[in-house]
Amino acid sequence: SIDSETDLFKWFILEISKLSKKRNNEKSALPLYEFDFPDLSPFLQPEFKEHVASSSKPKIKIETSLQFLFFLQYMNFEERLVLVMKNYFVKDYISLSSQVLEIEKEKISEIIEDAKKQYSLIFNKWKNNIPFPESNGDKTLDILSKKFIDALQKRDKSLLENIFLNDIELTVSTEKRTGNEFVSIACLDLLKKSGKILCFNEIRLNGCLGILVWSRSDNSSEWSRVAFVLFLGNEKLICSMKWYFDGHLFRNIICENPIIS
């Protein structure tokens, strides 16, 4: 039962973990050689994180970066669950994890050690494509984002190649592209798919930058959201990206409609 003293956030995490245990246990870890971005949740924008954090007792800071989620893809269920609990509940994660997994508390330390070993393997494999930290400052990222938007607006292959890592990774649905030239060509093809008249908004989601793509026809003044591009970069180059055409995702991103000049 829930009373006035219950920490709703902790209760929710614990209960949803128990209910989803069977399904998540059946979800195998992503193979180390396969690159992908983790599933996105629009409610992880800052506005929603503040709302969730304010309902917790004691007040906690919600931090769920894309880098954190990226590593979880390559973990098994037990490792994923313990790391998530540890991320949110530093003091109580051992007892909470043992409740959900129905194992002795001593076993949690073993799971953490296994997760650390897997973390090292993942980091060594994908450290160039998932830079840590993403950049030394927002200013550097903003400059890179503006260059990216400019290249997309101009649909210029050479401009894209100039800001892409040589071994850049691109994911679109189940398709993958690797390499500067192949990814540049793919971006131009994706722009054609998005529409003739396009507009781009910079969005920050899950701890990294993204671009919301809008489209309208020649005889219309209404803009429609047609794609979302999430990307990660180092000091100078974009290292990896994913294009989303899932309307349910980008319709729920908080952003004002473009203004036609």
PDB file of C-alpha atoms in Angstrom:
ATOM      1  CA  SER A   1       0.000   0.000   0.000  1.00  0.00           C
ATOM      2  CA  ILE A   2       1.016   3.624  -0.540  1.00  0.00           C
ATOM      3  CA  ASP A   3       0.850   6.182   2.249  1.00  0.00           C
ATOM      4  CA  SER A   4       1.829   9.819   2.569  1.00  0.00           C
ATOM      5  CA  GLU A   5       5.380   8.904   3.627  1.00  0.00           C
ATOM      6  CA  THR A   6       6.035   6.659   0.642  1.00  0.00           C
ATOM      7  CA  ASP A   7       8.761   7.726  -1.766  1.00  0.00           C
ATOM      8  CA  LEU A   8       6.693   7.514  -4.940  1.00  0.00           C
ATOM      9  CA  PHE A   9       9.665   7.513  -7.269  1.00  0.00           C
ATOM     10  CA  LYS A  10      11.393   4.650  -5.444  1.00  0.00           C
ATOM     11  CA  TRP A  11       8.114   2.743  -5.193  1.00  0.00           C
ATOM     12  CA  PHE A  12       7.451   3.178  -8.909  1.00  0.00           C
ATOM     13  CA  ILE A  13      10.946   2.038  -9.945  1.00  0.00           C
ATOM     14  CA  LEU A  14      10.764  -1.001  -7.663  1.00  0.00           C
ATOM     15  CA  GLU A  15       7.295  -2.083  -8.785  1.00  0.00           C
ATOM     16  CA  ILE A  16       7.878  -1.554 -12.498  1.00  0.00           C
ATOM     17  CA  SER A  17      11.137  -3.510 -12.211  1.00  0.00           C
ATOM     18  CA  LYS A  18       9.308  -6.438 -10.639  1.00  0.00           C
ATOM     19  CA  LEU A  19       6.523  -6.374 -13.227  1.00  0.00           C
ATOM     20  CA  SER A  20       8.890  -6.182 -16.181  1.00  0.00           C
ATOM     21  CA  LYS A  21      11.392  -8.707 -14.845  1.00  0.00           C
ATOM     22  CA  LYS A  22      10.319 -11.603 -17.054  1.00  0.00           C
ATOM     23  CA  ARG A  23      10.230  -9.569 -20.273  1.00  0.00           C
ATOM     24  CA  ASN A  24      13.532  -7.811 -19.600  1.00  0.00           C
ATOM     25  CA  ASN A  25      15.198 -11.066 -18.625  1.00  0.00           C
ATOM     26  CA  GLU A  26      14.309 -12.416 -22.068  1.00  0.00           C
ATOM     27  CA  LYS A  27      15.914  -9.421 -23.799  1.00  0.00           C
ATOM     28  CA  SER A  28      19.422 -10.471 -24.703  1.00  0.00           C
ATOM     29  CA  ALA A  29      22.377  -8.101 -24.636  1.00  0.00           C
ATOM     30  CA  LEU A  30      23.346  -6.375 -27.874  1.00  0.00           C
ATOM     31  CA  PRO A  31      26.420  -8.056 -29.450  1.00  0.00           C
ATOM     32  CA  LEU A  32      29.582  -6.052 -28.828  1.00  0.00           C
ATOM     33  CA  TYR A  33      30.352  -5.735 -32.556  1.00  0.00           C
ATOM     34  CA  GLU A  34      26.950  -4.163 -33.317  1.00  0.00           C
ATOM     35  CA  PHE A  35      26.522  -0.392 -32.962  1.00  0.00           C
ATOM     36  CA  ASP A  36      23.216   1.197 -32.002  1.00  0.00           C
ATOM     37  CA  PHE A  37      21.742   4.030 -29.987  1.00  0.00           C
ATOM     38  CA  PRO A  38      19.603   3.086 -26.972  1.00  0.00           C
ATOM     39  CA  ASP A  39      15.843   3.517 -26.957  1.00  0.00           C
ATOM     40  CA  LEU A  40      14.881   7.130 -26.328  1.00  0.00           C
ATOM     41  CA  SER A  41      12.372   8.491 -23.856  1.00  0.00           C
ATOM     42  CA  PRO A  42      11.131  12.031 -24.541  1.00  0.00           C
ATOM     43  CA  PHE A  43      10.224  12.442 -20.861  1.00  0.00           C
ATOM     44  CA  LEU A  44      13.946  12.621 -20.099  1.00  0.00           C
ATOM     45  CA  GLN A  45      14.013  16.207 -21.312  1.00  0.00           C
ATOM     46  CA  PRO A  46      14.966  18.625 -18.484  1.00  0.00           C
ATOM     47  CA  GLU A  47      11.365  19.772 -17.894  1.00  0.00           C
ATOM     48  CA  PHE A  48      10.228  16.224 -17.141  1.00  0.00           C
ATOM     49  CA  LYS A  49      13.293  15.284 -15.102  1.00  0.00           C
ATOM     50  CA  GLU A  50      12.645  18.218 -12.770  1.00  0.00           C
ATOM     51  CA  HIS A  51       9.045  17.091 -12.325  1.00  0.00           C
ATOM     52  CA  VAL A  52      10.049  13.510 -11.505  1.00  0.00           C
ATOM     53  CA  ALA A  53      12.806  14.609  -9.134  1.00  0.00           C
ATOM     54  CA  SER A  54      10.476  16.943  -7.237  1.00  0.00           C
ATOM     55  CA  SER A  55       8.125  14.040  -6.398  1.00  0.00           C
ATOM     56  CA  SER A  56      10.854  11.970  -4.753  1.00  0.00           C
ATOM     57  CA  LYS A  57      11.618  11.742  -1.016  1.00  0.00           C
ATOM     58  CA  PRO A  58      14.319  12.762  -0.344  1.00  0.00           C
ATOM     59  CA  LYS A  59      14.822  15.003  -3.352  1.00  0.00           C
ATOM     60  CA  ILE A  60      17.127  13.371  -5.879  1.00  0.00           C
ATOM     61  CA  LYS A  61      18.799  14.545  -9.035  1.00  0.00           C
ATOM     62  CA  ILE A  62      17.673  12.549 -12.056  1.00  0.00           C
ATOM     63  CA  GLU A  63      20.616  11.904 -14.370  1.00  0.00           C
ATOM     64  CA  THR A  64      20.112   9.496 -17.258  1.00  0.00           C
ATOM     65  CA  SER A  65      22.542  10.386 -19.998  1.00  0.00           C
ATOM     66  CA  LEU A  66      22.607   8.743 -23.375  1.00  0.00           C
ATOM     67  CA  GLN A  67      26.118   7.499 -22.595  1.00  0.00           C
ATOM     68  CA  PHE A  68      24.779   5.652 -19.538  1.00  0.00           C
ATOM     69  CA  LEU A  69      21.951   4.123 -21.562  1.00  0.00           C
ATOM     70  CA  PHE A  70      24.369   3.192 -24.359  1.00  0.00           C
ATOM     71  CA  PHE A  71      26.355   0.865 -22.092  1.00  0.00           C
ATOM     72  CA  LEU A  72      23.206  -0.812 -20.768  1.00  0.00           C
ATOM     73  CA  GLN A  73      22.420  -2.170 -24.242  1.00  0.00           C
ATOM     74  CA  TYR A  74      25.415  -4.491 -24.027  1.00  0.00           C
ATOM     75  CA  MET A  75      24.643  -5.744 -20.503  1.00  0.00           C
ATOM     76  CA  ASN A  76      22.537  -8.724 -19.439  1.00  0.00           C
ATOM     77  CA  PHE A  77      19.354  -8.199 -17.441  1.00  0.00           C
ATOM     78  CA  GLU A  78      20.924  -8.515 -13.985  1.00  0.00           C
ATOM     79  CA  GLU A  79      23.694  -6.058 -14.841  1.00  0.00           C
ATOM     80  CA  ARG A  80      21.228  -3.577 -16.348  1.00  0.00           C
ATOM     81  CA  LEU A  81      18.952  -3.673 -13.345  1.00  0.00           C
ATOM     82  CA  VAL A  82      21.695  -3.289 -10.727  1.00  0.00           C
ATOM     83  CA  LEU A  83      23.327  -0.399 -12.603  1.00  0.00           C
ATOM     84  CA  VAL A  84      19.999   1.419 -12.956  1.00  0.00           C
ATOM     85  CA  MET A  85      19.254   0.962  -9.254  1.00  0.00           C
ATOM     86  CA  LYS A  86      22.754   2.166  -8.387  1.00  0.00           C
ATOM     87  CA  ASN A  87      22.305   5.200 -10.648  1.00  0.00           C
ATOM     88  CA  TYR A  88      19.151   6.335  -8.842  1.00  0.00           C
ATOM     89  CA  PHE A  89      19.552   4.954  -5.321  1.00  0.00           C
ATOM     90  CA  VAL A  90      23.207   5.082  -4.270  1.00  0.00           C
ATOM     91  CA  LYS A  91      22.495   4.035  -0.667  1.00  0.00           C
ATOM     92  CA  ASP A  92      19.690   1.514  -1.221  1.00  0.00           C
ATOM     93  CA  TYR A  93      20.546  -0.094  -4.559  1.00  0.00           C
ATOM     94  CA  ILE A  94      21.849  -3.352  -3.029  1.00  0.00           C
ATOM     95  CA  SER A  95      18.672  -4.100  -1.069  1.00  0.00           C
ATOM     96  CA  LEU A  96      16.392  -2.960  -3.908  1.00  0.00           C
ATOM     97  CA  SER A  97      18.268  -5.043  -6.489  1.00  0.00           C
ATOM     98  CA  SER A  98      18.202  -8.146  -4.302  1.00  0.00           C
ATOM     99  CA  GLN A  99      14.433  -7.726  -3.856  1.00  0.00           C
ATOM    100  CA  VAL A 100      13.766  -7.611  -7.586  1.00  0.00           C
ATOM    101  CA  LEU A 101      16.246 -10.333  -8.546  1.00  0.00           C
ATOM    102  CA  GLU A 102      15.340 -12.466  -5.504  1.00  0.00           C
ATOM    103  CA  ILE A 103      18.972 -13.194  -4.691  1.00  0.00           C
ATOM    104  CA  GLU A 104      21.249 -12.671  -1.693  1.00  0.00           C
ATOM    105  CA  LYS A 105      22.671  -9.187  -1.229  1.00  0.00           C
ATOM    106  CA  GLU A 106      26.208 -10.592  -1.459  1.00  0.00           C
ATOM    107  CA  LYS A 107      25.560 -11.563  -5.086  1.00  0.00           C
ATOM    108  CA  ILE A 108      25.018  -7.928  -6.074  1.00  0.00           C
ATOM    109  CA  SER A 109      28.737  -7.168  -5.670  1.00  0.00           C
ATOM    110  CA  GLU A 110      29.566  -9.986  -8.098  1.00  0.00           C
ATOM    111  CA  ILE A 111      27.138  -8.559 -10.642  1.00  0.00           C
ATOM    112  CA  ILE A 112      28.740  -5.122 -10.290  1.00  0.00           C
ATOM    113  CA  GLU A 113      32.198  -6.607 -10.951  1.00  0.00           C
ATOM    114  CA  ASP A 114      30.933  -8.408 -14.069  1.00  0.00           C
ATOM    115  CA  ALA A 115      29.342  -5.166 -15.264  1.00  0.00           C
ATOM    116  CA  LYS A 116      32.654  -3.313 -14.804  1.00  0.00           C
ATOM    117  CA  LYS A 117      34.450  -5.869 -16.998  1.00  0.00           C
ATOM    118  CA  GLN A 118      31.769  -5.566 -19.676  1.00  0.00           C
ATOM    119  CA  TYR A 119      31.936  -1.774 -19.428  1.00  0.00           C
ATOM    120  CA  SER A 120      35.661  -1.872 -20.255  1.00  0.00           C
ATOM    121  CA  LEU A 121      35.048  -4.032 -23.331  1.00  0.00           C
ATOM    122  CA  ILE A 122      32.297  -1.717 -24.577  1.00  0.00           C
ATOM    123  CA  PHE A 123      34.370   1.396 -23.939  1.00  0.00           C
ATOM    124  CA  ASN A 124      37.409   0.058 -25.807  1.00  0.00           C
ATOM    125  CA  LYS A 125      35.250  -0.956 -28.769  1.00  0.00           C
ATOM    126  CA  TRP A 126      33.141   2.198 -29.187  1.00  0.00           C
ATOM    127  CA  LYS A 127      35.044   5.005 -27.396  1.00  0.00           C
ATOM    128  CA  ASN A 128      35.618   6.905 -30.660  1.00  0.00           C
ATOM    129  CA  ASN A 129      31.927   6.856 -31.604  1.00  0.00           C
ATOM    130  CA  ILE A 130      30.566   7.583 -28.130  1.00  0.00           C
ATOM    131  CA  PRO A 131      33.033  10.249 -26.913  1.00  0.00           C
ATOM    132  CA  PHE A 132      33.467  10.685 -23.167  1.00  0.00           C
ATOM    133  CA  PRO A 133      32.931  13.433 -22.296  1.00  0.00           C
ATOM    134  CA  GLU A 134      30.912  14.520 -25.300  1.00  0.00           C
ATOM    135  CA  SER A 135      32.834  17.787 -25.477  1.00  0.00           C
ATOM    136  CA  ASN A 136      34.733  20.176 -23.230  1.00  0.00           C
ATOM    137  CA  GLY A 137      31.876  22.627 -23.285  1.00  0.00           C
ATOM    138  CA  ASP A 138      28.505  23.586 -24.691  1.00  0.00           C
ATOM    139  CA  LYS A 139      30.133  26.279 -26.834  1.00  0.00           C
ATOM    140  CA  THR A 140      32.087  23.683 -28.832  1.00  0.00           C
ATOM    141  CA  LEU A 141      28.982  21.565 -29.281  1.00  0.00           C
ATOM    142  CA  ASP A 142      26.908  24.548 -30.334  1.00  0.00           C
ATOM    143  CA  ILE A 143      29.429  25.430 -33.043  1.00  0.00           C
ATOM    144  CA  LEU A 144      29.427  21.835 -34.299  1.00  0.00           C
ATOM    145  CA  SER A 145      25.623  21.726 -34.235  1.00  0.00           C
ATOM    146  CA  LYS A 146      25.351  24.948 -36.257  1.00  0.00           C
ATOM    147  CA  LYS A 147      27.780  23.558 -38.851  1.00  0.00           C
ATOM    148  CA  PHE A 148      25.711  20.384 -39.063  1.00  0.00           C
ATOM    149  CA  ILE A 149      22.456  22.296 -39.527  1.00  0.00           C
ATOM    150  CA  ASP A 150      24.097  24.502 -42.176  1.00  0.00           C
ATOM    151  CA  ALA A 151      25.292  21.429 -44.090  1.00  0.00           C
ATOM    152  CA  LEU A 152      21.826  19.859 -43.888  1.00  0.00           C
ATOM    153  CA  GLN A 153      20.109  23.054 -45.031  1.00  0.00           C
ATOM    154  CA  LYS A 154      22.442  23.342 -48.014  1.00  0.00           C
ATOM    155  CA  ARG A 155      22.299  19.572 -48.635  1.00  0.00           C
ATOM    156  CA  ASP A 156      26.025  19.750 -49.235  1.00  0.00           C
ATOM    157  CA  LYS A 157      27.925  16.448 -49.189  1.00  0.00           C
ATOM    158  CA  SER A 158      31.359  18.056 -48.840  1.00  0.00           C
ATOM    159  CA  LEU A 159      30.258  20.130 -45.839  1.00  0.00           C
ATOM    160  CA  LEU A 160      28.941  16.986 -44.175  1.00  0.00           C
ATOM    161  CA  GLU A 161      32.170  15.107 -44.850  1.00  0.00           C
ATOM    162  CA  ASN A 162      34.156  17.944 -43.257  1.00  0.00           C
ATOM    163  CA  ILE A 163      32.395  17.525 -39.911  1.00  0.00           C
ATOM    164  CA  PHE A 164      32.078  13.716 -39.857  1.00  0.00           C
ATOM    165  CA  LEU A 165      34.549  11.349 -38.193  1.00  0.00           C
ATOM    166  CA  ASN A 166      36.219   8.986 -40.695  1.00  0.00           C
ATOM    167  CA  ASP A 167      34.666   5.993 -38.907  1.00  0.00           C
ATOM    168  CA  ILE A 168      31.339   7.672 -38.134  1.00  0.00           C
ATOM    169  CA  GLU A 169      28.430   5.322 -37.377  1.00  0.00           C
ATOM    170  CA  LEU A 170      24.873   5.963 -38.584  1.00  0.00           C
ATOM    171  CA  THR A 171      21.769   4.044 -37.542  1.00  0.00           C
ATOM    172  CA  VAL A 172      18.391   4.373 -39.263  1.00  0.00           C
ATOM    173  CA  SER A 173      15.797   1.886 -38.084  1.00  0.00           C
ATOM    174  CA  THR A 174      17.457  -1.507 -38.668  1.00  0.00           C
ATOM    175  CA  GLU A 175      19.938  -0.180 -41.241  1.00  0.00           C
ATOM    176  CA  LYS A 176      23.529   0.780 -40.444  1.00  0.00           C
ATOM    177  CA  ARG A 177      26.106   2.879 -42.287  1.00  0.00           C
ATOM    178  CA  THR A 178      29.798   3.226 -41.416  1.00  0.00           C
ATOM    179  CA  GLY A 179      32.343   5.674 -42.808  1.00  0.00           C
ATOM    180  CA  ASN A 180      32.466   9.339 -43.744  1.00  0.00           C
ATOM    181  CA  GLU A 181      31.396   9.148 -47.389  1.00  0.00           C
ATOM    182  CA  PHE A 182      28.708   6.476 -46.952  1.00  0.00           C
ATOM    183  CA  VAL A 183      27.104   8.356 -44.056  1.00  0.00           C
ATOM    184  CA  SER A 184      27.204  11.684 -45.937  1.00  0.00           C
ATOM    185  CA  ILE A 185      25.398  10.137 -48.905  1.00  0.00           C
ATOM    186  CA  ALA A 186      22.881   8.495 -46.574  1.00  0.00           C
ATOM    187  CA  CYS A 187      22.117  11.854 -44.910  1.00  0.00           C
ATOM    188  CA  LEU A 188      21.329  13.434 -48.286  1.00  0.00           C
ATOM    189  CA  ASP A 189      19.026  10.517 -49.117  1.00  0.00           C
ATOM    190  CA  LEU A 190      17.276  10.907 -45.761  1.00  0.00           C
ATOM    191  CA  LEU A 191      16.747  14.623 -46.423  1.00  0.00           C
ATOM    192  CA  LYS A 192      15.050  13.764 -49.723  1.00  0.00           C
ATOM    193  CA  LYS A 193      12.792  11.403 -47.820  1.00  0.00           C
ATOM    194  CA  SER A 194      11.955  14.167 -45.332  1.00  0.00           C
ATOM    195  CA  GLY A 195      10.687  16.680 -47.891  1.00  0.00           C
ATOM    196  CA  LYS A 196      11.500  19.552 -50.227  1.00  0.00           C
ATOM    197  CA  ILE A 197      11.197  22.533 -47.845  1.00  0.00           C
ATOM    198  CA  LEU A 198      12.837  21.809 -44.502  1.00  0.00           C
ATOM    199  CA  CYS A 199      13.525  23.627 -41.253  1.00  0.00           C
ATOM    200  CA  PHE A 200      15.789  22.491 -38.398  1.00  0.00           C
ATOM    201  CA  ASN A 201      15.599  23.029 -34.619  1.00  0.00           C
ATOM    202  CA  GLU A 202      18.412  22.197 -32.212  1.00  0.00           C
ATOM    203  CA  ILE A 203      17.120  20.036 -29.342  1.00  0.00           C
ATOM    204  CA  ARG A 204      18.893  18.625 -26.275  1.00  0.00           C
ATOM    205  CA  LEU A 205      17.677  15.173 -25.286  1.00  0.00           C
ATOM    206  CA  ASN A 206      19.110  12.468 -23.010  1.00  0.00           C
ATOM    207  CA  GLY A 207      22.276  14.437 -22.442  1.00  0.00           C
ATOM    208  CA  CYS A 208      23.221  15.003 -26.060  1.00  0.00           C
ATOM    209  CA  LEU A 209      22.291  17.250 -28.950  1.00  0.00           C
ATOM    210  CA  GLY A 210      19.700  16.487 -31.567  1.00  0.00           C
ATOM    211  CA  ILE A 211      18.019  18.158 -34.508  1.00  0.00           C
ATOM    212  CA  LEU A 212      14.271  18.164 -35.055  1.00  0.00           C
ATOM    213  CA  VAL A 213      13.456  18.239 -38.769  1.00  0.00           C
ATOM    214  CA  TRP A 214      10.325  20.037 -40.002  1.00  0.00           C
ATOM    215  CA  SER A 215       8.809  19.963 -43.478  1.00  0.00           C
ATOM    216  CA  ARG A 216       6.126  21.870 -45.374  1.00  0.00           C
ATOM    217  CA  SER A 217       4.854  21.974 -48.927  1.00  0.00           C
ATOM    218  CA  ASP A 218       5.104  24.949 -51.335  1.00  0.00           C
ATOM    219  CA  ASN A 219       1.471  25.941 -50.916  1.00  0.00           C
ATOM    220  CA  SER A 220       1.210  25.462 -47.151  1.00  0.00           C
ATOM    221  CA  SER A 221       2.236  27.573 -44.168  1.00  0.00           C
ATOM    222  CA  GLU A 222       2.009  24.655 -41.727  1.00  0.00           C
ATOM    223  CA  TRP A 223       5.115  22.774 -40.633  1.00  0.00           C
ATOM    224  CA  SER A 224       5.079  19.056 -39.825  1.00  0.00           C
ATOM    225  CA  ARG A 225       7.649  17.164 -37.774  1.00  0.00           C
ATOM    226  CA  VAL A 226       9.157  14.551 -40.059  1.00  0.00           C
ATOM    227  CA  ALA A 227      12.396  13.346 -38.437  1.00  0.00           C
ATOM    228  CA  PHE A 228      14.686  13.606 -35.451  1.00  0.00           C
ATOM    229  CA  VAL A 229      18.482  13.308 -35.628  1.00  0.00           C
ATOM    230  CA  LEU A 230      20.410  12.491 -32.479  1.00  0.00           C
ATOM    231  CA  PHE A 231      24.191  12.877 -32.647  1.00  0.00           C
ATOM    232  CA  LEU A 232      27.345  12.750 -30.544  1.00  0.00           C
ATOM    233  CA  GLY A 233      30.540  14.636 -31.260  1.00  0.00           C
ATOM    234  CA  ASN A 234      34.029  15.238 -29.963  1.00  0.00           C
ATOM    235  CA  GLU A 235      35.900  18.555 -30.089  1.00  0.00           C
ATOM    236  CA  LYS A 236      35.574  18.985 -33.853  1.00  0.00           C
ATOM    237  CA  LEU A 237      33.651  16.119 -35.461  1.00  0.00           C
ATOM    238  CA  ILE A 238      30.356  14.261 -35.296  1.00  0.00           C
ATOM    239  CA  CYS A 239      31.171  10.679 -34.311  1.00  0.00           C
ATOM    240  CA  SER A 240      27.814   8.899 -34.443  1.00  0.00           C
ATOM    241  CA  MET A 241      24.171   9.630 -35.132  1.00  0.00           C
ATOM    242  CA  LYS A 242      20.747   8.099 -35.417  1.00  0.00           C
ATOM    243  CA  TRP A 243      17.839   9.278 -37.563  1.00  0.00           C
ATOM    244  CA  TYR A 244      14.361   8.646 -36.189  1.00  0.00           C
ATOM    245  CA  PHE A 245      11.191   8.677 -38.269  1.00  0.00           C
ATOM    246  CA  ASP A 246       8.981   7.536 -35.386  1.00  0.00           C
ATOM    247  CA  GLY A 247       6.194  10.117 -35.192  1.00  0.00           C
ATOM    248  CA  HIS A 248       5.277   9.053 -31.659  1.00  0.00           C
ATOM    249  CA  LEU A 249       8.772  10.026 -30.525  1.00  0.00           C
ATOM    250  CA  PHE A 250       9.334  13.402 -32.127  1.00  0.00           C
ATOM    251  CA  ARG A 251       5.743  14.607 -31.711  1.00  0.00           C
ATOM    252  CA  ASN A 252       6.283  14.418 -27.950  1.00  0.00           C
ATOM    253  CA  ILE A 253       9.445  16.516 -27.988  1.00  0.00           C
ATOM    254  CA  ILE A 254       8.813  19.944 -26.467  1.00  0.00           C
ATOM    255  CA  CYS A 255       9.506  22.544 -29.154  1.00  0.00           C
ATOM    256  CA  GLU A 256       7.694  25.524 -30.667  1.00  0.00           C
ATOM    257  CA  ASN A 257       6.721  25.489 -34.332  1.00  0.00           C
ATOM    258  CA  PRO A 258       9.030  27.308 -36.771  1.00  0.00           C
ATOM    259  CA  ILE A 259       8.153  30.901 -37.645  1.00  0.00           C
ATOM    260  CA  ILE A 260       8.007  31.666 -41.361  1.00  0.00           C
ATOM    261  CA  SER A 261       9.876  34.863 -42.173  1.00  0.00           C
TER     262      SER A 261
END
